[in-house]
Short mmCIF file of C-alpha atoms in Angstrom, two decimals:
data_model
loop_
_atom_site.label_atom_id
_atom_site.label_comp_id
_atom_site.label_asym_id
_atom_site.label_seq_id
_atom_site.Cartn_x
_atom_site.Cartn_y
_atom_site.Cartn_z
CA MET A 1 -264.51 -85.67 26.09
CA THR A 2 -265.83 -89.22 25.87
CA GLY A 3 -263.69 -92.10 24.72
CA ILE A 4 -265.46 -92.26 21.34
CA LEU A 5 -265.00 -88.54 20.70
CA ARG A 6 -261.37 -88.69 21.82
CA HIS A 7 -260.71 -91.56 19.41
CA TRP A 8 -262.48 -89.71 16.60
CA TRP A 9 -260.44 -86.57 17.26
CA ARG A 10 -257.12 -88.44 17.25
CA THR A 11 -258.04 -90.25 14.01
CA ALA A 12 -259.18 -87.05 12.31
CA ARG A 13 -256.06 -85.15 13.41
CA LYS A 14 -253.81 -87.98 12.21
CA SER A 15 -255.48 -88.07 8.81
CA TYR A 16 -255.40 -84.28 8.44
CA ASN A 17 -251.74 -83.99 9.39
CA ALA A 18 -250.80 -86.82 7.04
CA TRP A 19 -252.68 -85.08 4.22
CA ARG A 20 -250.82 -81.82 4.93
CA CYS A 21 -247.45 -83.59 4.99
CA ARG A 22 -248.05 -85.33 1.68
CA ARG A 23 -248.64 -81.91 0.10
CA LEU A 24 -245.29 -80.49 1.21
CA PRO A 25 -242.81 -79.72 -1.60
CA PRO A 26 -239.86 -82.07 -2.19
CA GLY A 27 -236.42 -81.41 -0.78
CA GLY A 28 -237.49 -81.00 2.83
CA LYS A 29 -235.58 -81.88 6.00
CA LEU A 30 -237.44 -84.01 8.54
CA HIS A 31 -236.69 -84.03 12.29
CA VAL A 32 -238.31 -87.11 13.84
CA GLY A 33 -239.17 -87.36 17.53
CA CYS A 34 -238.19 -83.74 18.05
CA GLY A 35 -239.80 -83.33 21.48
CA PRO A 36 -239.29 -79.72 22.62
CA VAL A 37 -236.24 -79.26 20.34
CA HIS A 38 -237.31 -77.22 17.30
CA LEU A 39 -234.82 -77.07 14.43
CA ASP A 40 -235.30 -74.02 12.21
CA GLY A 41 -235.71 -74.90 8.57
CA TRP A 42 -236.75 -78.46 9.40
CA ILE A 43 -240.10 -80.23 9.55
CA ASN A 44 -240.32 -81.08 13.25
CA ILE A 45 -242.62 -83.98 14.11
CA ASP A 46 -243.48 -85.78 17.32
CA VAL A 47 -246.26 -87.98 18.63
CA ARG A 48 -246.99 -85.32 21.27
CA ARG A 49 -247.92 -81.67 20.94
CA TYR A 50 -244.73 -80.15 22.31
CA ARG A 51 -244.05 -76.48 21.80
CA GLY A 52 -242.35 -76.07 18.44
CA VAL A 53 -243.76 -79.27 16.89
CA ASP A 54 -244.89 -78.61 13.33
CA TYR A 55 -246.94 -81.78 12.89
CA VAL A 56 -248.20 -84.29 15.42
CA LEU A 57 -247.52 -87.65 13.79
CA ASP A 58 -246.98 -91.21 14.96
CA VAL A 59 -244.25 -92.79 12.81
CA ARG A 60 -245.75 -96.20 13.52
CA ASP A 61 -248.45 -95.16 11.04
CA GLY A 62 -245.82 -94.48 8.38
CA LEU A 63 -244.10 -91.35 7.11
CA PRO A 64 -246.37 -89.34 4.76
CA PHE A 65 -243.50 -87.52 3.04
CA HIS A 66 -241.75 -87.77 -0.31
CA ASP A 67 -238.41 -86.83 -1.83
CA LEU A 68 -236.94 -85.60 1.44
CA ARG A 69 -233.34 -84.42 1.44
CA PHE A 70 -232.56 -85.36 5.03
CA VAL A 71 -234.13 -87.25 7.94
CA PHE A 72 -232.70 -86.78 11.42
CA ALA A 73 -233.64 -88.70 14.58
CA GLU A 74 -231.65 -88.30 17.79
CA HIS A 75 -232.01 -90.91 20.55
CA PHE A 76 -235.25 -92.10 19.01
CA ILE A 77 -234.99 -95.60 17.55
CA GLU A 78 -234.11 -97.17 20.92
CA HIS A 79 -237.64 -96.27 22.03
CA LEU A 80 -239.18 -98.50 19.34
CA PRO A 81 -239.50 -102.28 19.56
CA TYR A 82 -237.25 -104.01 17.04
CA TRP A 83 -240.00 -104.77 14.52
CA GLU A 84 -241.24 -101.15 14.60
CA CYS A 85 -237.69 -99.86 14.19
CA GLU A 86 -237.24 -102.08 11.15
CA ARG A 87 -240.40 -100.70 9.60
CA PHE A 88 -239.44 -97.13 10.49
CA LEU A 89 -236.10 -97.45 8.67
CA ARG A 90 -237.84 -98.80 5.56
CA ASP A 91 -240.27 -95.89 5.72
CA CYS A 92 -237.36 -93.46 5.98
CA ARG A 93 -235.81 -94.94 2.84
CA SER A 94 -239.13 -94.57 1.02
CA ALA A 95 -239.66 -90.98 2.18
CA LEU A 96 -236.16 -89.86 1.15
CA ALA A 97 -235.08 -88.90 -2.34
CA ASP A 98 -232.67 -91.37 -3.95
CA ASP A 99 -229.74 -89.18 -2.87
CA GLY A 100 -231.30 -88.33 0.51
CA VAL A 101 -229.55 -89.09 3.80
CA LEU A 102 -230.79 -90.48 7.11
CA ARG A 103 -228.84 -89.47 10.24
CA LEU A 104 -229.43 -91.38 13.47
CA SER A 105 -227.93 -91.33 16.93
CA THR A 106 -228.67 -94.04 19.47
CA PRO A 107 -227.03 -95.57 22.57
CA ASN A 108 -224.26 -98.03 21.77
CA LEU A 109 -224.90 -101.50 23.17
CA ASP A 110 -221.20 -102.35 23.12
CA TRP A 111 -220.50 -99.30 25.32
CA VAL A 112 -223.28 -100.34 27.72
CA VAL A 113 -221.79 -103.81 28.15
CA ALA A 114 -218.25 -102.47 28.54
CA THR A 115 -219.09 -99.79 31.10
CA GLN A 116 -222.22 -100.93 32.93
CA TYR A 117 -221.23 -104.51 33.74
CA GLY A 118 -217.89 -104.66 35.50
CA ALA A 119 -216.29 -107.23 37.80
CA ASN A 120 -216.55 -105.58 41.20
CA ASP A 121 -220.19 -105.16 42.24
CA ALA A 122 -222.55 -107.80 40.91
CA ILE A 123 -225.70 -106.18 42.33
CA ARG A 124 -224.90 -102.72 41.01
CA ASN A 125 -223.95 -104.24 37.66
CA CYS A 126 -227.26 -106.06 37.45
CA PHE A 127 -229.33 -102.94 38.02
CA ALA A 128 -227.14 -100.69 35.87
CA LEU A 129 -227.41 -103.04 32.89
CA ASN A 130 -231.16 -103.42 33.27
CA THR A 131 -231.56 -99.65 33.56
CA SER A 132 -229.76 -99.21 30.25
CA PHE A 133 -232.24 -101.54 28.58
CA ARG A 134 -235.45 -100.62 30.37
CA GLY A 135 -234.90 -97.05 31.58
CA TRP A 136 -236.15 -93.93 29.78
CA GLY A 137 -238.60 -95.98 27.76
CA HIS A 138 -235.88 -97.92 25.92
CA GLN A 139 -237.08 -100.92 23.93
CA PHE A 140 -234.10 -102.17 21.91
CA LEU A 141 -230.40 -101.24 21.93
CA PHE A 142 -228.13 -101.68 18.90
CA ASN A 143 -224.44 -102.25 18.40
CA ALA A 144 -222.81 -100.87 15.25
CA THR A 145 -222.76 -104.17 13.38
CA THR A 146 -226.46 -104.88 13.87
CA LEU A 147 -227.57 -101.33 13.11
CA ALA A 148 -225.55 -101.25 9.90
CA ALA A 149 -226.99 -104.59 8.80
CA LEU A 150 -230.55 -103.43 9.51
CA LEU A 151 -230.03 -100.17 7.60
CA ARG A 152 -228.77 -102.09 4.58
CA ARG A 153 -231.70 -104.48 4.85
CA ALA A 154 -234.03 -101.44 4.88
CA GLY A 155 -232.64 -100.34 1.52
CA PHE A 156 -229.69 -98.06 2.29
CA ALA A 157 -226.61 -98.89 0.23
CA ASP A 158 -224.15 -96.55 1.97
CA VAL A 159 -223.81 -96.71 5.78
CA ARG A 160 -221.16 -94.66 7.57
CA PHE A 161 -220.50 -94.15 11.28
CA LEU A 162 -219.40 -90.70 12.36
CA THR A 163 -218.58 -88.81 15.53
CA TYR A 164 -220.95 -86.68 17.59
CA GLY A 165 -221.88 -83.48 15.73
CA ASN A 166 -219.79 -84.18 12.63
CA SER A 167 -221.02 -84.88 9.11
CA ARG A 168 -220.05 -84.76 5.45
CA HIS A 169 -223.13 -82.58 4.96
CA GLU A 170 -223.22 -79.05 6.33
CA GLU A 171 -226.93 -79.29 7.18
CA LEU A 172 -226.28 -82.31 9.42
CA ARG A 173 -223.44 -80.87 11.47
CA GLY A 174 -223.93 -79.92 15.10
CA LEU A 175 -227.51 -81.19 15.31
CA GLU A 176 -227.18 -83.40 18.39
CA ARG A 177 -228.51 -81.94 21.63
CA HIS A 178 -228.65 -85.00 23.89
CA GLU A 179 -226.41 -85.05 26.95
CA LYS A 180 -223.16 -86.97 26.53
CA SER A 181 -221.46 -89.68 28.58
CA PRO A 182 -217.73 -90.46 28.65
CA ASP A 183 -216.69 -92.79 25.84
CA SER A 184 -214.87 -95.99 26.73
CA VAL A 185 -211.51 -96.97 25.27
CA GLU A 186 -213.24 -99.65 23.17
CA SER A 187 -216.22 -97.74 21.80
CA PRO A 188 -218.20 -94.48 21.82
CA HIS A 189 -221.20 -94.23 24.14
CA VAL A 190 -223.50 -93.29 21.28
CA LEU A 191 -223.69 -94.52 17.70
CA VAL A 192 -223.96 -91.74 15.12
CA VAL A 193 -224.66 -93.04 11.64
CA GLU A 194 -225.58 -91.63 8.25
CA ALA A 195 -227.20 -93.83 5.63
CA GLY A 196 -227.90 -93.04 2.00
CA GLY A 197 -228.04 -94.54 -1.44
CA VAL A 198 -230.52 -97.14 -2.65
CA GLY A 199 -230.00 -100.89 -2.59
CA ALA A 200 -231.21 -103.45 -0.10
CA GLN A 201 -228.78 -106.07 1.15
CA THR A 202 -229.85 -109.14 3.08
CA ASN A 203 -227.87 -110.55 5.97
CA PRO A 204 -228.63 -114.20 6.84
CA THR A 205 -227.24 -113.82 10.35
CA LEU A 206 -229.42 -110.77 11.04
CA ASP A 207 -232.51 -112.38 9.56
CA HIS A 208 -232.05 -115.59 11.54
CA ALA A 209 -231.34 -113.82 14.82
CA ALA A 210 -234.24 -111.38 14.37
CA ARG A 211 -236.64 -114.17 13.48
CA GLY A 212 -235.76 -116.11 16.62
CA PHE A 213 -235.98 -112.97 18.74
CA LEU A 214 -239.42 -112.06 17.42
CA GLU A 215 -240.72 -115.60 17.79
CA THR A 216 -239.58 -115.58 21.40
CA LEU A 217 -241.51 -112.36 22.01
CA GLY A 218 -244.52 -113.55 20.08
CA ALA A 219 -244.21 -110.49 17.84
CA SER A 220 -244.71 -110.23 14.10
#
C-alpha cells in the first residue's frame, strides 16, 4: 500500500469510527487506551487494533461520544504530553453526562522521587529517575496536587483520590489490571482518582507553571 493510500485509509477509518461512536446511545461506559484488555459491557478503544478493541480511535482527535456514564483510563495519561493530556481531560468532561465520572490511574511523581532517588548510589539514582520519566513511552508524570488542579481546570468540580481497585461506584471497582509496586510510607506508587460534577476552577499557580513549561518546550 502506497503512502497516499495508507493515509487515505487511516483518515477514512478514523472518520467512520467517529461517526459510529457518535451514534451510540447515551449512558455508555468508555475504556480508553484499553490495549489487549477488553472490559465486558464497556466501549473499549485504542489507537491500535488490538484483539478485543471495539473502535480504533486516537483521543488526540477528540472523543466522539456523548452522555457517557463512566470513562476509565488506566496508566494512560502519562503517555500524553502535558498539553495533550489537558485537552484529553476537557474532552472527557464534554463526553460525560453531567453526573458522569472519570476514573484515572497514573504513576505518582511523589512516589518516584521518594523511591527512585536515594542517597547511596548517585549513578543508579540518575538512571532510575530518568527511566521513570522516559521509560515505557512516558511523557509527563503527575503528583496528586497537580493532577487535581488540572482536573478542576478541565471542568470537574468533584475530585477524589482512592485506593487501587476501590470506588464509590460498583461499576468502577476492581478495574485496574496494571502490575503493582510497593507503596512508600509517604505516598502510594500510583494515583487513582475519580472526577465528576461540572464546574471549572482556575489555579493561578498551575496556569503560570504550565505556561512556563510549555514555552520552554516550544509547545502550544
